[in-house]
CSV table of C-alpha atoms in Angstrom, one decimal:
chain,number,residue,atom,x,y,z
A,1,MET,CA,-21.9,6.2,15.6
A,2,LYS,CA,-19.2,8.7,16.3
A,3,GLN,CA,-16.6,6.4,14.6
A,4,GLY,CA,-18.9,6.1,11.6
A,5,MET,CA,-19.1,9.9,11.3
A,6,MET,CA,-15.4,10.2,11.6
A,7,ALA,CA,-14.9,7.5,8.9
A,8,SER,CA,-17.4,9.3,6.7
A,9,GLY,CA,-15.5,12.5,7.2
A,10,ARG,CA,-12.2,10.8,6.2
A,11,HIS,CA,-13.8,9.4,3.1
A,12,ALA,CA,-15.2,12.8,2.2
A,13,THR,CA,-11.8,14.3,2.6
A,14,GLN,CA,-10.2,11.6,0.5
A,15,ARG,CA,-12.8,12.1,-2.2
A,16,THR,CA,-12.1,15.9,-2.1
A,17,VAL,CA,-8.3,15.4,-2.3
A,18,GLY,CA,-8.8,12.9,-5.1
A,19,ALA,CA,-10.9,15.4,-7.0
A,20,LEU,CA,-8.2,18.0,-6.6
A,21,ASP,CA,-5.5,15.7,-7.6
A,22,THR,CA,-7.2,15.0,-10.9
A,23,ARG,CA,-7.0,18.6,-11.8
A,24,ILE,CA,-3.3,19.0,-11.8
A,25,VAL,CA,-1.7,19.6,-15.2
A,26,SER,CA,0.3,16.9,-16.9
A,27,GLN,CA,3.8,15.9,-15.9
A,28,LEU,CA,4.9,16.6,-19.5
A,29,SER,CA,3.8,20.3,-19.1
A,30,PHE,CA,5.8,20.6,-15.9
A,31,VAL,CA,9.0,19.0,-17.3
A,32,LEU,CA,8.8,21.2,-20.4
A,33,TYR,CA,8.5,24.3,-18.2
A,34,LEU,CA,11.5,23.3,-16.1
A,35,TYR,CA,13.4,22.8,-19.4
A,36,PHE,CA,12.2,26.3,-20.5
A,37,ILE,CA,13.6,27.8,-17.3
A,38,LEU,CA,16.9,26.1,-17.8
A,39,ASP,CA,17.1,27.2,-21.4
A,40,PHE,CA,16.1,30.7,-20.7
A,41,PHE,CA,18.5,31.5,-17.9
A,42,LEU,CA,21.5,29.3,-18.9
A,43,ARG,CA,21.2,30.3,-22.6
A,44,PHE,CA,21.7,26.9,-24.3
A,45,SER,CA,21.5,28.6,-27.7
A,46,ALA,CA,24.7,30.5,-26.9
A,47,ARG,CA,26.5,27.4,-25.6
A,48,ILE,CA,25.5,24.7,-28.1
A,49,PRO,CA,26.4,25.3,-31.7
A,50,GLY,CA,23.4,25.2,-34.0
A,51,TYR,CA,20.9,24.9,-31.2
A,52,GLY,CA,19.5,28.4,-31.6
A,53,ALA,CA,18.5,27.6,-35.2
A,54,ILE,CA,15.5,25.7,-34.0
A,55,ARG,CA,14.2,28.7,-32.1
A,56,PRO,CA,14.0,26.7,-28.8
A,57,THR,CA,12.4,29.4,-26.7
A,58,LEU,CA,9.6,30.0,-29.1
A,59,LEU,CA,9.2,26.3,-29.6
A,60,ALA,CA,9.0,25.7,-25.9
A,61,VAL,CA,6.5,28.5,-25.3
A,62,ALA,CA,4.3,27.4,-28.1
A,63,THR,CA,4.4,23.7,-27.0
A,64,ILE,CA,3.6,24.6,-23.4
A,65,SER,CA,0.8,26.9,-24.4
A,66,ILE,CA,-0.8,24.2,-26.6
A,67,LEU,CA,-0.6,21.7,-23.8
A,68,LEU,CA,-2.2,24.1,-21.3
A,69,PHE,CA,-5.0,24.8,-23.9
A,70,LEU,CA,-5.7,21.1,-24.3
A,71,GLN,CA,-5.9,20.8,-20.5
A,72,ARG,CA,-8.1,23.9,-20.1
A,73,ASP,CA,-10.7,22.0,-18.1
A,74,LYS,CA,-8.1,21.4,-15.4
A,75,LEU,CA,-7.5,25.2,-15.2
A,76,ARG,CA,-11.0,26.1,-14.4
A,77,GLY,CA,-11.2,28.7,-11.6
A,78,ARG,CA,-7.5,29.4,-11.5
A,79,PHE,CA,-7.8,32.7,-13.3
A,80,ASP,CA,-10.1,34.1,-10.5
A,81,ASP,CA,-7.0,35.1,-8.5
A,82,PRO,CA,-6.7,38.8,-7.9
A,83,ILE,CA,-3.2,38.9,-9.3
A,84,PHE,CA,-4.5,37.4,-12.6
A,85,LYS,CA,-7.3,39.9,-12.6
A,86,ALA,CA,-4.8,42.8,-12.2
A,87,ILE,CA,-2.7,41.6,-15.1
A,88,PHE,CA,-5.7,41.2,-17.3
A,89,VAL,CA,-6.7,44.8,-16.6
A,90,LEU,CA,-3.1,45.8,-17.6
A,91,PHE,CA,-3.6,43.8,-20.9
A,92,GLY,CA,-6.9,45.5,-21.6
A,93,TYR,CA,-5.5,48.9,-20.9
A,94,ILE,CA,-2.5,48.4,-23.2
A,95,VAL,CA,-4.9,47.3,-26.0
A,96,VAL,CA,-7.4,50.1,-25.5
A,97,SER,CA,-4.8,52.8,-25.1
A,98,LEU,CA,-2.8,51.7,-28.2
A,99,PRO,CA,-4.4,54.2,-30.6
A,100,LEU,CA,-3.8,57.0,-28.2
A,101,VAL,CA,-0.1,56.6,-27.4
A,102,GLU,CA,2.6,58.5,-29.3
A,103,TRP,CA,4.1,55.6,-31.2
A,104,PRO,CA,1.6,52.8,-31.6
A,105,GLY,CA,3.5,51.5,-34.6
A,106,SER,CA,6.7,50.9,-32.6
A,107,VAL,CA,4.6,49.1,-30.0
A,108,VAL,CA,3.1,46.6,-32.5
A,109,ARG,CA,6.3,46.1,-34.6
A,110,ALA,CA,9.0,45.7,-31.9
A,111,ASN,CA,7.7,45.9,-28.3
A,112,ILE,CA,4.7,43.5,-27.9
A,113,ASP,CA,7.0,40.5,-28.4
A,114,PRO,CA,9.4,41.1,-25.4
A,115,PHE,CA,6.4,41.9,-23.2
A,116,VAL,CA,4.6,38.7,-24.1
A,117,LYS,CA,7.9,36.7,-23.5
A,118,ALA,CA,8.1,38.2,-20.0
A,119,VAL,CA,4.4,37.7,-19.1
A,120,VAL,CA,4.4,34.0,-20.0
A,121,PHE,CA,6.4,33.5,-16.8
A,122,LEU,CA,3.4,34.5,-14.8
A,123,PHE,CA,1.0,32.2,-16.6
A,124,PHE,CA,3.2,29.2,-16.9
A,125,THR,CA,4.3,29.4,-13.2
A,126,ALA,CA,0.8,30.0,-11.8
A,127,LEU,CA,-0.9,27.3,-13.9
A,128,ILE,CA,1.8,24.5,-14.0
A,129,ILE,CA,3.1,24.6,-10.4
A,130,ASP,CA,0.1,22.9,-8.8
A,131,THR,CA,1.6,20.5,-6.3
A,132,GLU,CA,4.0,20.9,-3.4
A,133,LYS,CA,6.5,18.6,-5.0
A,134,ARG,CA,6.5,20.7,-8.2
A,135,LEU,CA,6.8,23.9,-6.2
A,136,LYS,CA,9.9,22.6,-4.5
A,137,TRP,CA,11.4,21.4,-7.8
A,138,PHE,CA,10.7,24.7,-9.5
A,139,VAL,CA,12.3,26.7,-6.7
A,140,VAL,CA,15.4,24.5,-6.8
A,141,VAL,CA,15.8,24.8,-10.5
A,142,PHE,CA,15.2,28.5,-10.5
A,143,VAL,CA,17.7,29.2,-7.7
A,144,PHE,CA,20.3,26.8,-9.3
A,145,CYS,CA,20.1,28.8,-12.5
A,146,GLN,CA,20.7,32.1,-10.7
A,147,VAL,CA,23.6,30.7,-8.6
A,148,PHE,CA,25.2,29.2,-11.7
A,149,ARG,CA,24.9,32.6,-13.5
A,150,VAL,CA,26.9,34.1,-10.7
A,151,LEU,CA,29.5,31.4,-10.1
A,152,GLU,CA,30.4,30.9,-13.8
A,153,PRO,CA,31.8,34.5,-14.4
A,154,LEU,CA,33.3,34.5,-10.9
A,155,TYR,CA,35.2,31.3,-11.7
A,156,LEU,CA,36.3,32.8,-15.0
A,157,ASN,CA,37.5,35.9,-13.2
A,158,ILE,CA,39.5,33.9,-10.7
A,159,THR,CA,41.0,31.5,-13.2
A,160,GLN,CA,41.3,33.6,-16.3
A,161,GLY,CA,41.0,37.3,-15.2
A,162,TYR,CA,37.6,37.6,-16.9
A,163,TRP,CA,35.6,40.8,-16.1
A,164,GLY,CA,33.1,41.3,-19.0
A,165,SER,CA,32.6,45.0,-18.5
A,166,SER,CA,34.0,48.2,-17.2
A,167,THR,CA,32.9,51.6,-16.0
A,168,TYR,CA,34.2,55.1,-16.7
A,169,LEU,CA,35.9,56.8,-13.7
A,170,ASP,CA,37.3,60.1,-14.6
A,171,LYS,CA,39.9,61.7,-16.9
A,172,GLY,CA,39.7,58.9,-19.5
A,173,GLU,CA,40.2,56.1,-16.9
A,174,PHE,CA,38.1,53.0,-16.7
A,175,ALA,CA,37.6,50.3,-14.0
A,176,ASP,CA,36.8,46.6,-14.6
A,177,ARG,CA,33.5,45.3,-13.4
A,178,LEU,CA,32.3,41.7,-13.3
A,179,ALA,CA,29.4,41.0,-15.7
A,180,GLY,CA,27.7,37.8,-16.8
A,181,ALA,CA,29.7,35.0,-18.5
A,182,PRO,CA,30.3,35.2,-22.2
A,183,ALA,CA,27.3,33.0,-22.9
A,184,ASP,CA,25.1,35.2,-20.7
A,185,VAL,CA,23.8,38.7,-21.7
A,186,ILE,CA,23.7,40.5,-18.4
A,187,ASN,CA,25.8,43.6,-17.5
A,188,PRO,CA,27.3,44.2,-14.0
A,189,ASN,CA,24.1,45.8,-12.6
A,190,GLU,CA,22.0,42.9,-13.9
A,191,LEU,CA,24.5,40.4,-12.4
A,192,GLY,CA,24.1,42.2,-9.1
A,193,PHE,CA,20.4,41.8,-9.5
A,194,VAL,CA,20.7,38.1,-10.0
A,195,ILE,CA,22.9,37.9,-6.8
A,196,ALA,CA,20.3,39.9,-4.8
A,197,THR,CA,17.6,37.6,-6.1
A,198,ALA,CA,19.3,34.3,-5.2
A,199,ILE,CA,20.5,35.3,-1.7
A,200,PRO,CA,17.1,35.4,0.0
A,201,PHE,CA,16.3,31.9,-1.3
A,202,LEU,CA,19.6,30.6,-0.1
A,203,HIS,CA,19.2,32.1,3.3
A,204,TYR,CA,15.6,31.1,4.1
A,205,LEU,CA,15.6,27.7,2.4
A,206,LEU,CA,19.1,26.4,3.2
A,207,TRP,CA,20.2,27.8,6.5
A,208,PRO,CA,17.4,26.6,8.8
A,209,LEU,CA,17.9,23.0,7.7
A,210,GLY,CA,20.5,20.3,8.7
A,211,TRP,CA,24.3,20.5,8.7
A,212,LYS,CA,24.6,19.5,5.0
A,213,SER,CA,22.4,22.5,3.9
A,214,LYS,CA,24.3,24.8,6.2
A,215,LEU,CA,27.6,23.6,4.8
A,216,LEU,CA,26.3,24.3,1.2
A,217,TYR,CA,25.1,27.7,2.4
A,218,VAL,CA,28.5,28.6,4.0
A,219,ALA,CA,30.3,27.4,0.8
A,220,VAL,CA,28.1,29.4,-1.7
A,221,MET,CA,27.3,32.6,0.2
A,222,PRO,CA,30.8,34.1,0.5
A,223,ALA,CA,31.3,33.5,-3.3
A,224,MET,CA,28.0,35.3,-4.0
A,225,LEU,CA,29.0,38.3,-1.8
A,226,TYR,CA,32.4,38.5,-3.4
A,227,ALA,CA,30.9,38.4,-6.8
A,228,LEU,CA,28.7,41.3,-5.8
A,229,ILE,CA,31.8,43.3,-4.7
A,230,LEU,CA,33.3,42.7,-8.2
A,231,THR,CA,30.2,43.9,-10.0
A,232,MET,CA,30.5,47.3,-8.2
A,233,SER,CA,26.7,47.5,-8.5
A,234,ARG,CA,25.5,50.0,-6.0
A,235,GLY,CA,21.8,49.3,-6.7
A,236,ALA,CA,22.4,45.6,-5.9
A,237,PHE,CA,24.2,46.5,-2.7
A,238,ILE,CA,21.2,48.6,-1.6
A,239,ALA,CA,18.8,45.7,-2.6
A,240,LEU,CA,20.9,43.4,-0.4
A,241,LEU,CA,20.6,45.8,2.5
A,242,VAL,CA,16.8,45.6,2.2
A,243,VAL,CA,17.0,41.8,2.5
A,244,ALA,CA,19.5,42.1,5.4
A,245,PHE,CA,17.1,44.5,7.2
A,246,LEU,CA,14.2,42.1,6.8
A,247,VAL,CA,16.2,39.2,8.1
A,248,PHE,CA,17.4,41.2,11.0
A,249,LYS,CA,13.9,42.5,11.8
A,250,GLU,CA,12.5,39.0,12.2
A,251,SER,CA,15.5,37.3,13.8
A,252,ARG,CA,15.5,36.4,17.5
A,253,HIS,CA,19.3,36.5,17.5
A,254,LYS,CA,19.9,40.1,16.6
A,255,MET,CA,23.2,40.4,18.5
A,256,LYS,CA,24.7,37.5,16.6
A,257,LEU,CA,23.6,39.0,13.3
A,258,ILE,CA,25.2,42.3,14.3
A,259,VAL,CA,28.5,40.5,15.0
A,260,VAL,CA,28.2,38.6,11.6
A,261,ALA,CA,27.5,41.9,9.8
A,262,VAL,CA,30.6,43.5,11.3
A,263,MET,CA,32.7,40.5,10.3
A,264,LEU,CA,31.3,40.7,6.8
A,265,VAL,CA,32.0,44.4,6.5
A,266,VAL,CA,35.6,44.0,7.7
A,267,GLY,CA,36.1,41.0,5.4
A,268,ALA,CA,34.6,42.9,2.4
A,269,LEU,CA,36.8,46.0,3.0
A,270,SER,CA,39.9,43.8,3.2
A,271,VAL,CA,39.4,42.3,-0.3
A,272,MET,CA,38.1,45.5,-2.0
A,273,THR,CA,40.4,47.6,-4.2
A,274,PRO,CA,40.5,51.3,-3.6
A,275,ILE,CA,38.3,51.8,-6.7
A,276,GLN,CA,35.7,49.4,-5.4
A,277,LYS,CA,35.7,51.1,-2.0
A,278,ASP,CA,35.3,54.4,-3.6
A,279,ARG,CA,32.4,53.1,-5.7
A,280,TYR,CA,30.4,51.9,-2.8
A,281,LEU,CA,31.3,55.0,-0.6
A,282,SER,CA,29.8,57.2,-3.4
A,283,LEU,CA,26.4,56.1,-2.1
A,284,VAL,CA,26.8,58.4,0.9
A,285,ASP,CA,29.7,60.7,-0.2
A,286,HIS,CA,29.4,62.5,-3.5
A,287,ASP,CA,32.9,63.9,-3.1
A,288,THR,CA,34.4,60.5,-4.1
A,289,THR,CA,35.4,59.6,-7.6
A,290,GLY,CA,32.2,57.7,-8.1
A,291,GLY,CA,30.1,60.4,-6.6
A,292,ALA,CA,29.5,62.1,-9.9
A,293,SER,CA,28.0,59.0,-11.5
A,294,ALA,CA,25.8,58.3,-8.5
A,295,GLU,CA,24.5,61.9,-8.6
A,296,GLY,CA,24.1,61.6,-12.4
A,297,ARG,CA,22.0,58.5,-11.9
A,298,LEU,CA,19.7,60.3,-9.5
A,299,LYS,CA,19.3,63.2,-12.0
A,300,GLY,CA,18.6,60.6,-14.7
A,301,MET,CA,15.8,59.2,-12.6
A,302,VAL,CA,14.2,62.6,-12.1
A,303,GLY,CA,14.6,63.3,-15.8
A,304,GLU,CA,12.7,60.1,-16.6
A,305,PHE,CA,9.8,61.1,-14.5
A,306,LYS,CA,9.8,64.5,-16.2
A,307,LEU,CA,9.9,62.9,-19.6
A,308,GLY,CA,6.9,60.6,-18.6
A,309,LEU,CA,4.9,63.7,-17.6
A,310,THR,CA,5.2,65.2,-21.1
A,311,ARG,CA,2.5,62.6,-22.0
A,312,PRO,CA,1.0,61.9,-18.5
A,313,VAL,CA,-2.3,60.2,-19.4
A,314,VAL,CA,-1.5,57.2,-21.6
A,315,GLY,CA,2.2,57.6,-22.2
A,316,HIS,CA,4.3,57.0,-25.3
A,317,GLY,CA,3.6,53.3,-25.7
A,318,LEU,CA,4.7,50.0,-24.5
A,319,GLY,CA,8.5,49.5,-24.8
A,320,THR,CA,9.2,53.0,-26.2
A,321,THR,CA,11.3,54.4,-23.4
A,322,SER,CA,14.5,54.4,-25.6
A,323,GLU,CA,12.6,55.9,-28.5
A,324,ALA,CA,11.1,58.7,-26.3
A,325,LYS,CA,14.6,59.4,-24.9
A,326,PHE,CA,16.1,59.6,-28.3
A,327,HIS,CA,13.4,62.1,-29.6
A,328,LYS,CA,13.6,64.2,-26.4
A,329,TRP,CA,17.2,64.0,-25.4
A,330,GLY,CA,19.1,62.4,-28.3
A,331,SER,CA,19.9,59.3,-26.1
A,332,THR,CA,18.7,55.8,-26.5
A,333,LYS,CA,19.7,54.4,-23.1
A,334,ALA,CA,17.2,52.0,-21.4
A,335,SER,CA,15.3,53.2,-18.4
A,336,HIS,CA,17.1,52.9,-15.0
A,337,ASN,CA,13.9,53.1,-13.1
A,338,LEU,CA,10.8,50.9,-13.5
A,339,TYR,CA,8.5,53.5,-12.0
A,340,GLY,CA,9.8,56.2,-14.4
A,341,GLU,CA,9.5,53.7,-17.3
A,342,LEU,CA,5.9,53.0,-16.4
A,343,ILE,CA,5.0,56.6,-16.7
A,344,ILE,CA,6.9,57.1,-19.9
A,345,GLU,CA,5.4,54.1,-21.6
A,346,LEU,CA,1.9,53.7,-20.0
A,347,GLY,CA,1.2,57.1,-18.5
A,348,LEU,CA,-0.2,57.6,-15.0
A,349,ILE,CA,-3.2,55.4,-15.7
A,350,GLY,CA,-0.9,52.4,-16.6
A,351,PHE,CA,1.4,53.3,-13.7
A,352,ALA,CA,-1.6,52.9,-11.3
A,353,ILE,CA,-2.7,49.7,-12.9
A,354,PHE,CA,0.8,48.1,-12.6
A,355,LEU,CA,1.1,49.2,-9.0
A,356,ARG,CA,-2.2,47.5,-8.4
A,357,PHE,CA,-0.7,44.3,-9.8
A,358,LEU,CA,2.3,44.7,-7.3
A,359,TYR,CA,-0.1,45.4,-4.5
A,360,GLN,CA,-2.0,42.2,-5.1
A,361,ILE,CA,1.2,40.2,-4.9
A,362,ALA,CA,2.1,41.8,-1.6
A,363,ARG,CA,-1.4,41.4,-0.3
A,364,LYS,CA,-1.5,37.7,-1.0
A,365,LEU,CA,1.9,37.2,0.7
A,366,SER,CA,0.6,39.1,3.7
A,367,VAL,CA,-2.6,37.0,3.9
A,368,VAL,CA,-0.7,33.8,3.8
A,369,ARG,CA,1.6,35.0,6.5
A,370,SER,CA,-1.4,35.9,8.7
A,371,ARG,CA,-2.8,32.5,8.2
A,372,PHE,CA,0.4,30.9,9.3
A,373,ALA,CA,0.4,33.0,12.4
A,374,ALA,CA,-3.2,32.0,13.1
A,375,LEU,CA,-2.3,28.3,12.7
A,376,ASN,CA,0.7,28.8,15.0
A,377,MET,CA,2.8,27.1,12.3
A,378,SER,CA,6.4,26.3,12.9
A,379,ASP,CA,8.8,28.8,11.4
A,380,GLN,CA,10.8,25.8,10.2
A,381,SER,CA,8.1,24.5,7.8
A,382,TYR,CA,8.9,24.8,4.1
A,383,TYR,CA,5.8,26.9,3.4
A,384,SER,CA,6.6,29.3,6.2
A,385,ARG,CA,10.2,29.7,5.1
A,386,LEU,CA,9.2,30.2,1.5
A,387,ASN,CA,6.7,32.8,2.5
A,388,LYS,CA,9.3,34.8,4.3
A,389,CYS,CA,11.6,34.4,1.3
A,390,LEU,CA,9.1,35.7,-1.1
A,391,ILE,CA,8.3,38.7,1.1
A,392,ALA,CA,12.0,39.5,1.2
A,393,VAL,CA,12.2,39.1,-2.6
A,394,PHE,CA,9.2,41.3,-3.2
A,395,TRP,CA,10.5,44.2,-1.2
A,396,MET,CA,14.0,43.8,-2.6
A,397,TYR,CA,12.4,44.0,-6.1
A,398,ALA,CA,10.4,47.0,-5.1
A,399,VAL,CA,13.5,48.9,-4.0
A,400,TYR,CA,15.7,47.6,-6.8
A,401,SER,CA,13.2,48.7,-9.4
A,402,LEU,CA,14.2,52.3,-8.5
A,403,ASN,CA,17.5,51.3,-10.3
A,404,TYR,CA,16.2,48.8,-12.8
A,405,TRP,CA,13.6,48.6,-15.6
A,406,GLY,CA,11.1,45.8,-15.6
A,407,LEU,CA,7.8,46.3,-17.5
A,408,SER,CA,9.0,43.9,-20.2
A,409,GLN,CA,11.4,41.9,-18.0
A,410,TYR,CA,10.6,38.5,-16.5
A,411,TYR,CA,11.2,39.1,-12.8
A,412,TRP,CA,7.9,40.7,-11.5
A,413,TYR,CA,5.8,38.3,-13.6
A,414,LEU,CA,7.7,35.2,-12.4
A,415,LEU,CA,7.3,36.3,-8.8
A,416,GLY,CA,3.6,37.0,-9.4
A,417,GLY,CA,3.1,33.5,-10.9
A,418,LEU,CA,5.0,31.9,-8.0
A,419,VAL,CA,2.9,33.7,-5.4
A,420,ILE,CA,-0.3,32.7,-7.2
A,421,ALA,CA,0.8,29.0,-7.2
A,422,PHE,CA,2.1,29.2,-3.6
A,423,GLY,CA,-1.1,30.8,-2.3
A,424,ARG,CA,-3.3,28.2,-4.1
A,425,LEU,CA,-1.2,25.3,-2.6
A,426,VAL,CA,-1.4,26.8,0.9
A,427,ASP,CA,-5.2,27.2,0.5
A,428,LYS,CA,-5.6,23.6,-0.6
A,429,ASP,CA,-3.3,22.1,1.9
A,430,SER,CA,-4.8,24.0,4.8
A,431,HIS,CA,-8.1,22.4,4.0
A,432,THR,CA,-6.8,18.8,3.2
A,433,GLY,CA,-4.4,18.4,6.1
A,434,SER,CA,-1.1,18.4,4.3
A,435,PRO,CA,1.9,17.3,6.5
A,436,ASP,CA,3.6,20.6,5.7
A,437,MET,CA,0.7,22.4,7.4
A,438,GLU,CA,0.9,20.4,10.6
A,439,VAL,CA,1.2,22.6,13.7
A,440,GLY,CA,2.3,20.2,16.4
A,441,THR,CA,0.0,19.9,19.4
A,442,GLU,CA,-2.0,23.0,18.5
A,443,PRO,CA,-5.5,22.4,17.2
A,444,ARG,CA,-6.0,22.8,13.5
A,445,VAL,CA,-8.0,25.9,12.7
A,446,LYS,CA,-10.9,25.3,10.3
A,447,TYR,CA,-11.4,28.3,8.0
A,448,PRO,CA,-14.7,28.9,6.2
A,449,LEU,CA,-14.6,29.2,2.4
A,450,ALA,CA,-14.7,33.0,2.6
A,451,HIS,CA,-11.3,33.0,4.4
A,452,ARG,CA,-9.4,31.1,1.8
A,453,VAL,CA,-6.4,32.8,0.3
A,454,ARG,CA,-7.5,34.8,-2.7
């Protein structure tokens, strides 16, 4: 009788798994999304003559959207996630507040489009990445794109003396800074952001594996760090320190990490030019040549908050930071601070709504981590390593956003979508007995429905 009950339980589990498997979106949707990721980050339209004439990004977004609409029955229940709910509140607020902002015409004419292009990353990632295999493929493709965007300009710099940008020093002098490759559109600070994004994935997903992965890690990481030096991006350097702190905090080999850190500092100083050293020292010493620009950046951040508080309730309108600066200051520079940008464009109400969106991302990652601890899951499992990676990326983004705009940029939305997909897979696999959720000889903990990751 006991064996019959066990067999019945296995059959029930198989039926449940089968039902879940029938609700994954089509392989065509997934392949098209991977292509969209490659096209977006590697900018095929700038590399292939005539390719841009077919509007590939718009075509891909439209095609994927239609495919998802046709498969809407498979998406039932996926929008119940708190991260989705937070972004829907943001959408509603933008629509309702539109007549009340200072420049509603600018929002409609020019700024809705880049915002929508950024937010689609959340929806596509959250809805299409619905199996463990797809999750792994997506992460590999995304990280490959970021690493390629770094190594390409670095290669051009080493072989052809390419820099791509420069920065003003003093008395009419300029210093070269490494920016994105000619086919890319990123400045040195944005290239530094790409480096800071890729490094946590490389560290958590490559280093704990076998010798081949470690060899790849050792080959790529020095090049990434050297490229960061060439960008002279102080914001990216601070973001990398955030990642390093989180790695150090969780490591059981702190003394080894300290030795490695000392070696990296000595090696970095040995390859830096005096200008590059001065640039990074300006973070702590305002008497250096770069100290004036660092102090100016801080004053600019304070000025952005003050500008936002001139219309504190609903703001000037989505995407109107440059316009607000022009009318108030005579300058059209983009925001250097996401949080100031939020107040300028959405006011304090929109600021709170967007922070709620970020809170839901952090909360889900924390819940998943707590579940892994309860299951006594091995730190070497893919899900556990990815969870640590996403936590590091979240806090790195949160700090880097002090030096980077982001309301109509892809990165927060892609991370939010990835966290939704990851949380859903962890929830499903913890109830169906996925091999990646195995915990050795420890008994599997059965969670009631109320404790599922939400």
